[in-house]
Tab-separated table of C-alpha atoms and ligand atoms in Angstrom:
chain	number	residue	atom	x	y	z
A	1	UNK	CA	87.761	23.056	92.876
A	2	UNK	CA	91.353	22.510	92.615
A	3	UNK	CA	93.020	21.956	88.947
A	4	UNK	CA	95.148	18.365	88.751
A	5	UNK	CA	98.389	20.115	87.418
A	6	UNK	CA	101.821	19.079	87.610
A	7	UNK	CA	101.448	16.227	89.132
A	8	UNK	CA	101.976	12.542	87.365
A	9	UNK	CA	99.130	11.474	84.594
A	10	UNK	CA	98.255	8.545	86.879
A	11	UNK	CA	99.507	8.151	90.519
A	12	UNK	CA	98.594	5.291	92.427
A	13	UNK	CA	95.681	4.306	90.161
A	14	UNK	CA	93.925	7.626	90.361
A	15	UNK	CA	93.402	9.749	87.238
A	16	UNK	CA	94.841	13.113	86.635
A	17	UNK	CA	91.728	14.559	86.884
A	18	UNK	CA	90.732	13.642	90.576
A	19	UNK	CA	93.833	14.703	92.001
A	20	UNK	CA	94.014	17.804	93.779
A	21	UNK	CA	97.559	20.369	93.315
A	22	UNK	CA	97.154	23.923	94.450
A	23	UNK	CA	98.582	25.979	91.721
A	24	UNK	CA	101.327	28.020	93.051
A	25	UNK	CA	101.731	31.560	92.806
A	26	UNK	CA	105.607	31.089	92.872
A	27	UNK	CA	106.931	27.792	93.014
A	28	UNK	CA	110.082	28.148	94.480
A	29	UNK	CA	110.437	24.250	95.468
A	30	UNK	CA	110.631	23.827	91.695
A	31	UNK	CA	113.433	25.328	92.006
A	32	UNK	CA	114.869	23.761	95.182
A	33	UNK	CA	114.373	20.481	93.583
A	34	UNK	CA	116.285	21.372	90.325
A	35	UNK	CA	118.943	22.892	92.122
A	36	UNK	CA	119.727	19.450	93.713
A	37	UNK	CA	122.488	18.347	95.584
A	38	UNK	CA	124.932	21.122	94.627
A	39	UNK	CA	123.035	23.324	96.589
A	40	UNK	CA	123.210	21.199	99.838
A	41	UNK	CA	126.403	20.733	99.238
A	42	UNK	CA	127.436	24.889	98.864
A	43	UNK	CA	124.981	25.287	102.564
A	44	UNK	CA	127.311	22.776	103.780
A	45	UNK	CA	130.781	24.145	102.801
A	46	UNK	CA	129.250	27.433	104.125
A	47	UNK	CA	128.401	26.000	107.183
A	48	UNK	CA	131.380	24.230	107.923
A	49	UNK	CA	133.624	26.897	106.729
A	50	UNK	CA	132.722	29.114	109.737
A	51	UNK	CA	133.116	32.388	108.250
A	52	UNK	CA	129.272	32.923	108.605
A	53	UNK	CA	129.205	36.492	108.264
A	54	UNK	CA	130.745	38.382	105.293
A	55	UNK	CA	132.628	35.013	104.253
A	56	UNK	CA	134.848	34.080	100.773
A	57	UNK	CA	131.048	33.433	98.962
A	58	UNK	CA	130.551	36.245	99.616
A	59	UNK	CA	133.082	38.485	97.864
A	60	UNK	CA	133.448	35.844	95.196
A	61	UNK	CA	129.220	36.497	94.809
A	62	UNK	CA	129.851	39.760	94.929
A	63	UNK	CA	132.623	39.305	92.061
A	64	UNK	CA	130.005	37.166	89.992
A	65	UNK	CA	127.100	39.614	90.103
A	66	UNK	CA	129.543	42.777	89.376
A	67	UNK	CA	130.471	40.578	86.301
A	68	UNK	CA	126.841	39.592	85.234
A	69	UNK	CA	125.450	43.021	85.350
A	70	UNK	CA	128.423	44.484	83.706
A	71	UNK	CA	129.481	47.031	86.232
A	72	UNK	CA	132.635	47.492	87.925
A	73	UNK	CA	131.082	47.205	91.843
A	74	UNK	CA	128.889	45.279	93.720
A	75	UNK	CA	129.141	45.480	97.194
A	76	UNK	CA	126.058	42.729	99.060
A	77	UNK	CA	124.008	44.186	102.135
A	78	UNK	CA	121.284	42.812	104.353
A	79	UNK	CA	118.343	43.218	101.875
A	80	UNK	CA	116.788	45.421	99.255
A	81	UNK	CA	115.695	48.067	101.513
A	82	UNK	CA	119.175	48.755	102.990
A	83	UNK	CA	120.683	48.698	99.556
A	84	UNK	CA	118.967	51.116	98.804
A	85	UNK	CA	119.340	53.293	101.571
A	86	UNK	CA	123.195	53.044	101.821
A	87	UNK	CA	123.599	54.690	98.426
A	88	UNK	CA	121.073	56.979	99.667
A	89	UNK	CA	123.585	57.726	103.281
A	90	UNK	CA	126.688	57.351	100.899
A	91	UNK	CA	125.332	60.340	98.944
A	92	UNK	CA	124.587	62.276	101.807
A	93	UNK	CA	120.838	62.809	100.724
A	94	UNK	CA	118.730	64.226	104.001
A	95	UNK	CA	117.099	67.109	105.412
A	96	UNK	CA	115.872	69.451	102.920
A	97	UNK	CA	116.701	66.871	99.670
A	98	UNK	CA	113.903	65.700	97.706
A	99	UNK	CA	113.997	62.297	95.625
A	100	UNK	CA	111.833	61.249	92.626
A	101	UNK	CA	110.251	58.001	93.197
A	102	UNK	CA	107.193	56.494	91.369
A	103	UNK	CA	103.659	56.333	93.484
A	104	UNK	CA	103.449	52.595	92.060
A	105	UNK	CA	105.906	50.906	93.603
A	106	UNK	CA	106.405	48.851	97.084
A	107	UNK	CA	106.560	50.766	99.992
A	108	UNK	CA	110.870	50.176	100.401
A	109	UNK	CA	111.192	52.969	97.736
A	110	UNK	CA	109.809	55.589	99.010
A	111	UNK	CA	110.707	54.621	102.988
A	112	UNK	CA	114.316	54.357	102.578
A	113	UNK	CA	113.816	58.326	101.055
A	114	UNK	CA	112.636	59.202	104.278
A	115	UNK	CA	114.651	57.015	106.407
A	116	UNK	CA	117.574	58.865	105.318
A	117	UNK	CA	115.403	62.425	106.110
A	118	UNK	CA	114.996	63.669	102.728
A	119	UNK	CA	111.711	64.024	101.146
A	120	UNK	CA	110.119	61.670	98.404
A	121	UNK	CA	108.561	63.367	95.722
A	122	UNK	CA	106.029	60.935	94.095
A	123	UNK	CA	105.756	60.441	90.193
A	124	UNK	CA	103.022	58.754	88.193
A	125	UNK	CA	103.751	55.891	86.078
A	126	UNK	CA	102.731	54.752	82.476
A	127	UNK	CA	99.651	52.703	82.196
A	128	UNK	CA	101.253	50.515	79.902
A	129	UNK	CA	104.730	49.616	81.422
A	130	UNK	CA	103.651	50.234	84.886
A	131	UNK	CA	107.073	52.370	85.201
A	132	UNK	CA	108.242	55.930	85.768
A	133	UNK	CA	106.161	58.306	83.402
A	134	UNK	CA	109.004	60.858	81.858
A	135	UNK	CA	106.525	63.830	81.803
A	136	UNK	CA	104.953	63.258	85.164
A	137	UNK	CA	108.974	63.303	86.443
A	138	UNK	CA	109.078	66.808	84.782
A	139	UNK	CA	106.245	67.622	86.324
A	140	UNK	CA	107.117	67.290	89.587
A	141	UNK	CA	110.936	68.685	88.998
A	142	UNK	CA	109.301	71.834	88.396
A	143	UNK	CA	106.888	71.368	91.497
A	144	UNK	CA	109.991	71.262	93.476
A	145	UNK	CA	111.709	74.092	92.351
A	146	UNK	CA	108.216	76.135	91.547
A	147	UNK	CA	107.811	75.759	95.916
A	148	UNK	CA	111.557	76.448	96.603
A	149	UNK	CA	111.542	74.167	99.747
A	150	UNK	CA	113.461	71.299	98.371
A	151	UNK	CA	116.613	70.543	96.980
A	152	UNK	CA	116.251	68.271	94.000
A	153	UNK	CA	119.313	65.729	94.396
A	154	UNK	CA	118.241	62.636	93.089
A	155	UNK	CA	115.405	60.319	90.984
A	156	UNK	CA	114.832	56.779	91.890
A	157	UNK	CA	113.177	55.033	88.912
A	158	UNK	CA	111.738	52.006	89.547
A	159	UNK	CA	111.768	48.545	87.074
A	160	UNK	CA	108.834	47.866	88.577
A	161	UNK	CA	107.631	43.825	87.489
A	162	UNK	CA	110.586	43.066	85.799
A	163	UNK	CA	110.681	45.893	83.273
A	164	UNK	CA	113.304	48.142	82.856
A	165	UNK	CA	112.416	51.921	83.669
A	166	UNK	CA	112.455	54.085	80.533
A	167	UNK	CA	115.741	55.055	80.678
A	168	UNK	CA	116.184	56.413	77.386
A	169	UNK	CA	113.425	59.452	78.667
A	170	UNK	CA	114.899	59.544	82.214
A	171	UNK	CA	118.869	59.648	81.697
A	172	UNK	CA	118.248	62.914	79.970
A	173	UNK	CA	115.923	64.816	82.067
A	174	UNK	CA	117.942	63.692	85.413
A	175	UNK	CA	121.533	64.963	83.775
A	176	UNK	CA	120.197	68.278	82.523
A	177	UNK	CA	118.979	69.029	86.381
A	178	UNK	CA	122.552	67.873	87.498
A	179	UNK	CA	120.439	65.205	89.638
A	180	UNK	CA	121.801	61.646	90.720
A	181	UNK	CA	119.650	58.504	89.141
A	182	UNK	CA	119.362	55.486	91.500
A	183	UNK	CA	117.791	52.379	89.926
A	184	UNK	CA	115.763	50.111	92.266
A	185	UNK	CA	116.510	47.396	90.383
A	186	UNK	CA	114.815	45.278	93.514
A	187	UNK	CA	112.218	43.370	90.799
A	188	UNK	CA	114.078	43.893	87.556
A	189	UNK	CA	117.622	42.811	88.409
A	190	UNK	CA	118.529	40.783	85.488
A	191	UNK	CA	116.571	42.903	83.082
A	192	UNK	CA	117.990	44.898	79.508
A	193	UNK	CA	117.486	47.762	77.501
A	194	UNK	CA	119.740	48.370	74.452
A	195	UNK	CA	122.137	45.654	75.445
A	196	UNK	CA	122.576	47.044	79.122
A	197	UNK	CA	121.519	44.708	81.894
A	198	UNK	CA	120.298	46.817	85.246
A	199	UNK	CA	122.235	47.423	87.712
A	200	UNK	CA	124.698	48.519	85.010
A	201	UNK	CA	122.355	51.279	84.606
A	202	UNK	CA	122.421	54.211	86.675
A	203	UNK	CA	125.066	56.612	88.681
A	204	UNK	CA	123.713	53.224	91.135
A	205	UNK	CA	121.623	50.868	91.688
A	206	UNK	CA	120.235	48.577	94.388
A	207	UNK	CA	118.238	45.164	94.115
A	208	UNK	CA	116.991	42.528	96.621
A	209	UNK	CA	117.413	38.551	97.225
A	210	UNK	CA	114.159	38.179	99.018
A	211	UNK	CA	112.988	35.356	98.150
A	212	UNK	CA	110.342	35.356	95.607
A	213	UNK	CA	112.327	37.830	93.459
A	214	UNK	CA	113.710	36.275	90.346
A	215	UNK	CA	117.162	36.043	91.797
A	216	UNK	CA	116.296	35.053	95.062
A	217	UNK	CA	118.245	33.400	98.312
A	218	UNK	CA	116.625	31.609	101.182
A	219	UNK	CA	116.105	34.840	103.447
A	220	UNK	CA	116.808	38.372	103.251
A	221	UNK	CA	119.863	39.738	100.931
A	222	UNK	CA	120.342	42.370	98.867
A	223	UNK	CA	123.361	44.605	96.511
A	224	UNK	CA	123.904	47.818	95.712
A	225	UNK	CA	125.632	48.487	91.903
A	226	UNK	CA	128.179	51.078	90.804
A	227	UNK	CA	131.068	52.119	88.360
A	228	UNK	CA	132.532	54.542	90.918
A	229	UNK	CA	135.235	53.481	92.995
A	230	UNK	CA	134.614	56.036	95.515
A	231	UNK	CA	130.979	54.992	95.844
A	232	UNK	CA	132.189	51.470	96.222
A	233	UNK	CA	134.611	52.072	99.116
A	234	UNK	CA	131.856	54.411	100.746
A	235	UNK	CA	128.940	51.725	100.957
A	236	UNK	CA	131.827	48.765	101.924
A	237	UNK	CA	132.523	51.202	104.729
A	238	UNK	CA	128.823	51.886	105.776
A	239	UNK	CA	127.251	48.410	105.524
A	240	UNK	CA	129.340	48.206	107.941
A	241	UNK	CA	128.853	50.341	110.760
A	242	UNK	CA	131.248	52.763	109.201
A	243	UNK	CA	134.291	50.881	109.432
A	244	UNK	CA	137.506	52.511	108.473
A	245	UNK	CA	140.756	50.436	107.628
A	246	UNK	CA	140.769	49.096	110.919
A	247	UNK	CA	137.878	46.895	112.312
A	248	UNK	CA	137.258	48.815	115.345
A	249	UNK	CA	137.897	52.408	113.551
A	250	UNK	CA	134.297	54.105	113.351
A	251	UNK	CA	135.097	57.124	110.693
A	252	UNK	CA	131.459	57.848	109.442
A	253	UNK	CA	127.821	56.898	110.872
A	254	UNK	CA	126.761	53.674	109.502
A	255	UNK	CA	124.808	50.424	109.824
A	256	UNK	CA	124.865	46.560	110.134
A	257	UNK	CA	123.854	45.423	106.946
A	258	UNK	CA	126.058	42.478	105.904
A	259	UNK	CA	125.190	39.275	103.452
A	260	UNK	CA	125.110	36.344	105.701
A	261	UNK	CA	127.711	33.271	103.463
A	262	UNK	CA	125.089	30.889	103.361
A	263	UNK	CA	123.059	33.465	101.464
A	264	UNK	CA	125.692	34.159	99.362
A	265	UNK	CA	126.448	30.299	98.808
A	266	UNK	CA	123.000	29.593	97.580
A	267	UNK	CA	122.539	32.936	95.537
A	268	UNK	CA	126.618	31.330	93.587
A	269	UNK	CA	124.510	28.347	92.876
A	270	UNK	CA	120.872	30.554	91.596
A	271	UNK	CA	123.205	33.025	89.647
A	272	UNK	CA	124.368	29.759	87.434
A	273	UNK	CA	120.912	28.851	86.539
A	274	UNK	CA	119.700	32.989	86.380
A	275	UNK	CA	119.830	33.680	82.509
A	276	UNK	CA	118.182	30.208	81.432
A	277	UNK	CA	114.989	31.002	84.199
A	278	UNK	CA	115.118	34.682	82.727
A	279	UNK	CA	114.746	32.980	79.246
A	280	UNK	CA	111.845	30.668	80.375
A	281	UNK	CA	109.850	33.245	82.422
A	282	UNK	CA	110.099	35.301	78.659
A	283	UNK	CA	108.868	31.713	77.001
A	284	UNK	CA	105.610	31.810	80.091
A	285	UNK	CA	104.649	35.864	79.574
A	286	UNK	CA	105.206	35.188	75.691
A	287	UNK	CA	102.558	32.317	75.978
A	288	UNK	CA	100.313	34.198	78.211
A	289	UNK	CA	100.242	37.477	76.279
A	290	UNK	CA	98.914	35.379	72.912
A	291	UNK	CA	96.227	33.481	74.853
A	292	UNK	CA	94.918	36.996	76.615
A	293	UNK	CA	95.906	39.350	74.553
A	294	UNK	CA	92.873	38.133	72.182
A	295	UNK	CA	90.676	39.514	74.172
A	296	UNK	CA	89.826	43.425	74.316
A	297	UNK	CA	88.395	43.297	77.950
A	298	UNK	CA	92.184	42.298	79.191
A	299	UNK	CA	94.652	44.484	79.053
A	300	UNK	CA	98.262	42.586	78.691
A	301	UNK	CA	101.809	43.808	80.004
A	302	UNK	CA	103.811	45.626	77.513
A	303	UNK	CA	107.191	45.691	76.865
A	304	UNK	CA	108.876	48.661	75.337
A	305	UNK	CA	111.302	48.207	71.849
A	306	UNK	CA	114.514	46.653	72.982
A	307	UNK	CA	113.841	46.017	76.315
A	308	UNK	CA	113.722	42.689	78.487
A	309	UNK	CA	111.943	41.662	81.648
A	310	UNK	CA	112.672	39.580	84.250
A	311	UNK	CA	109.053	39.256	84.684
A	312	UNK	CA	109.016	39.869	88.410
A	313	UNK	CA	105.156	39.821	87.967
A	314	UNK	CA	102.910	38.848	85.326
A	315	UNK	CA	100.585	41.843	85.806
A	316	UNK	CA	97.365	42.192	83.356
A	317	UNK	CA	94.184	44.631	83.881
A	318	UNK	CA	90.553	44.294	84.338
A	319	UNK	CA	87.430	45.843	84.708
A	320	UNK	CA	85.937	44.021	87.276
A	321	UNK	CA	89.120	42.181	89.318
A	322	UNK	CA	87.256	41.164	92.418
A	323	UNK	CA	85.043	39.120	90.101
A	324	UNK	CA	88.266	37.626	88.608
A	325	UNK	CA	90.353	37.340	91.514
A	326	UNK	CA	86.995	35.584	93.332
A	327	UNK	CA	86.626	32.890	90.079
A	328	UNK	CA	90.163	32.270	89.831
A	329	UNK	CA	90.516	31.179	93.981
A	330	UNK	CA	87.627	28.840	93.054
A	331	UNK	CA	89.725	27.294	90.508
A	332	UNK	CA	92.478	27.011	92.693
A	333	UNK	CA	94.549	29.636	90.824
A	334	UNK	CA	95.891	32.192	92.803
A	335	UNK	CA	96.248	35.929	92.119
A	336	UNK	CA	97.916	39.101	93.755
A	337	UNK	CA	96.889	42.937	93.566
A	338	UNK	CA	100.474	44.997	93.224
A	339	UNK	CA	99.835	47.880	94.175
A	340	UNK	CA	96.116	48.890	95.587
A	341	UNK	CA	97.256	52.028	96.978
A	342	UNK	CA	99.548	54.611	94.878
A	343	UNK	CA	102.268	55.625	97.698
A	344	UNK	CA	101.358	58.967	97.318
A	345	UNK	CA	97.936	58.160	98.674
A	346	UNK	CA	99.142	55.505	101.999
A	347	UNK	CA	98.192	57.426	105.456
A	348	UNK	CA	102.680	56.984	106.036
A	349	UNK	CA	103.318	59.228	102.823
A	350	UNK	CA	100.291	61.118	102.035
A	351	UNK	CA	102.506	64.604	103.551
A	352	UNK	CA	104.913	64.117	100.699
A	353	UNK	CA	104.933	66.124	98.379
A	354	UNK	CA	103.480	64.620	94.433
A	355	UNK	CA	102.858	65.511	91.346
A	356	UNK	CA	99.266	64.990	89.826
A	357	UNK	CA	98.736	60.819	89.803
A	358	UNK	CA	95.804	59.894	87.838
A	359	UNK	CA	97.427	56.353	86.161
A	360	UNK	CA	98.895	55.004	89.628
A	361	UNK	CA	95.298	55.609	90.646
A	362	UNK	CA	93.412	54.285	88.242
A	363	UNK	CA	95.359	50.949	87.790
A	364	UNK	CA	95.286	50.749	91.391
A	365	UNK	CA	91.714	49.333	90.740
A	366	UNK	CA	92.671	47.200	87.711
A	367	UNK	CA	95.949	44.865	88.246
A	368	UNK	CA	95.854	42.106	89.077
A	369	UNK	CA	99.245	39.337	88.827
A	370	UNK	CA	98.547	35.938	87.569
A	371	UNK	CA	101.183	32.608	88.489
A	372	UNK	CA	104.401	33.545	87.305
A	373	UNK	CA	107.740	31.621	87.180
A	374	UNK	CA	110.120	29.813	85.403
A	375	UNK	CA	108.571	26.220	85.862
A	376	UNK	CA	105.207	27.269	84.858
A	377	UNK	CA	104.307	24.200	82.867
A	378	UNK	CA	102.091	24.642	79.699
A	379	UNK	CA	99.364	22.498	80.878
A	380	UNK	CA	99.273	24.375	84.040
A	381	UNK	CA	99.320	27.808	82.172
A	382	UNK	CA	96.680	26.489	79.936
A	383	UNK	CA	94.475	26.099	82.730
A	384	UNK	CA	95.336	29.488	84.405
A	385	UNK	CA	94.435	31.259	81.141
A	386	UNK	CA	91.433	29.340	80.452
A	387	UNK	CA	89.940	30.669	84.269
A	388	UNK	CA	91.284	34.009	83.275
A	389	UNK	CA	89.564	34.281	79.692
A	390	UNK	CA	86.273	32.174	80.992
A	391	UNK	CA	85.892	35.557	84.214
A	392	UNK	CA	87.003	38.371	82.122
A	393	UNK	CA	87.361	37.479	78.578
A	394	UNK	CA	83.737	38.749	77.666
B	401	PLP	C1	110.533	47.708	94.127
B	401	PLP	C2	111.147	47.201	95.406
B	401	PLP	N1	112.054	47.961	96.053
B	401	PLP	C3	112.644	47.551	97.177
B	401	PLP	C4	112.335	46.325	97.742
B	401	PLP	C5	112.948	45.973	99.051
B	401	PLP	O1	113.633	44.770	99.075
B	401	PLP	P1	113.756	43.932	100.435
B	401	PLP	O2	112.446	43.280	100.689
B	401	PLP	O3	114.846	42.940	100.139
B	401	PLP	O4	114.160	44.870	101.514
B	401	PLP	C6	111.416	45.491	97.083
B	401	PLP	C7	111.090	44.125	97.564
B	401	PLP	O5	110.587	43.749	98.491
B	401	PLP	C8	110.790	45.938	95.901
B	401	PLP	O6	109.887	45.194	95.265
């Protein structure tokens, strides 16, 4: 049975009770519609304009976002992934170099590691923050240097959901190694802790404009975040096939991964309208922690002192989630399992080396993400957490 929600008391003569709305995971046209005309109109100067690679939007984006986060650079790219992996090339991080990354994450963190030839070096996270676990990243330092293969160079915390990373525990342990700390800031762009919005955060940082993240475009986008000038210049250089001052001047080995303008013209428009959808996703997770966090059989997102989400994900834990998952698609509300399999453990990765992950595999069997986004009406959420607490409250 499908729940009547968000659609008009009485349509047409029939009640709000017989009509049938999906309730959508993300609803992105929510968006679309409050975005309006402005937004046609920004496709349309983009399209006209003809620059439709690496246009003005772009740089004046870029401009906008650097300002936002609070950090001196932002240089756009082709997606998350690639942003990612261009700080990764600009560092020179490859054969023989191992990176930190958490086992509970999507697959682009670890990938772009070994895309670039270095090794990953999986970490478990925190049961409740879902993010890098400070002693497990010890851990595995001294794995590294304990086997004398690797190189340490870098750690590549995660703020995985929404939630910034514990940076307070990490900064420390990654400057007394002497490694580098790249944020994938892919889900949590947007985020604080202590005042400091990610992609601020970090020697750099990298997030993504796919489409169902909270800052979003209509394709694939992504940015990479710095304070260092050099940096900057380097990753300008190797979005772009390595470009030197001249356009046909090849001084390094690089890649195509350039922001298309229309991308940029609609992400100007979504950055206007960013911190008021940040502020209503907190109102939604606020509303759904205090409806499920009465019961002791669900286990509720936390969010550490002084930090805020972006709430990427609402992401609670069960016992039995195929029960819950299996009620809730009767009740037309739809749910999402991030992340089944811990990295560490996926057939690609399993040769990496990890430290022990006993959270990452244990929560593995226990998450489950509920509807989640800024026009997540009360009624509606009333009806998602009545499913939820009528399957699992006990
Ligand atoms: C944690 C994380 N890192 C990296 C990425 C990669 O971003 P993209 O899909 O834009 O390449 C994503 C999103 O898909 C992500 O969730």
């Amino acid at each position: 049975m499908l729940f009547a929600v968000g659609a008009t008391p009485k349509t047409a003569g029939v009640l709000k009770s017989e009509i049938s709305v999906a309730i959508p995971f993300i609803d992105l046209q929510a968006q679309r519609r409050r975005l309006g005309e402005p937004l046609n109109k920004a496709i349309a100067v983009a399209v006209e304009g003809g620059q439709w690679i690496m246009g003005p939007q772009v740089s004046a984006f870029e401009e906008q976002l650097a300002e936002f986060a609070g950090v001196k650079h932002a240089v756009a790219c082709a997606n998350g992934t690639d942003a990612l992996l261009l700080v990764l090339m600009a560092w020179e991080i490859g054969p023989g170099d191992a990176v930190f990354v958490p086992t509970f994450t999507f697959a682009a963190s670890g990938e772009v590691v070994a895309l670039a030839g270095a090794s990953p070096v999986f970490v478990d996270v925190l049961e409740d923050t879902y993010n890098m676990d400070p002693a497990s990243l010890e851990a595995a330092i001294a794995l590294v240097k304990r086997e004398g293969k690797l190189r340490p160079r870098a750690v590549m915390p995660v703020d995985l959901f929404g939630q910034p990373a514990d940076y307070r525990a990490i900064e420390p342990i990654v400057r007394r190694e002497g490694l580098k700390m790249l944020c994938d800031t892919a889900q949590g762009f947007g985020a604080r802790l202590d005042g400091r919005v990610t992609g601020s955060i970090g020697d750099a940082a990298a997030t993504s404009f796919f489409p169902a993240k909270p800052l979003g475009c209509y394709g694939d986008g992504g940015a990479c975040f710095t304070d260092d000038d050099a940096l900057a210049e380097l990753l300008k250089s190797i979005r772009n096939h390595g470009a030197g001052t001249d356009r046909y001047e090849n001084v390094r080995i690089g890649m195509n991964s350039r922001l298309d303008t229309i991308q940029a013209a609609i992400l100007i428009e979504k950055l206007k309208i960013f911190p008021e959808e940040i502020a209503l996703r907190e109102k939604a997770a606020r509303r759904y922690n205090a409806a499920l966090g009465k019961s002791n059989r669900i286990r509720v997102p936390n969010v550490i002192a002084g930090a805020q989400s972006t709430w990427a994900q609402y992401t609670i834990q069960v016992p039995d989630r195929a029960k819950l998952q299996a009620d809730l698609k009767d009740k037309g509300v739809p749910t999402a399992v991030y992340y089944p399999i811990p990295m560490s453990a996926q057939k690609g990765y399993a040769h990496y080396p990890s430290a022990p992950v006993p959270v990452a595999e244990k929560i593995g069997k226990t998450v489950v993400s509920l509807p989640m986004h800024p026009y997540l009406d009360a009624a509606t959420q009333d009806v998602i957490v009545e499913a939820v607490l009528s399957s699992a409250g006990g």
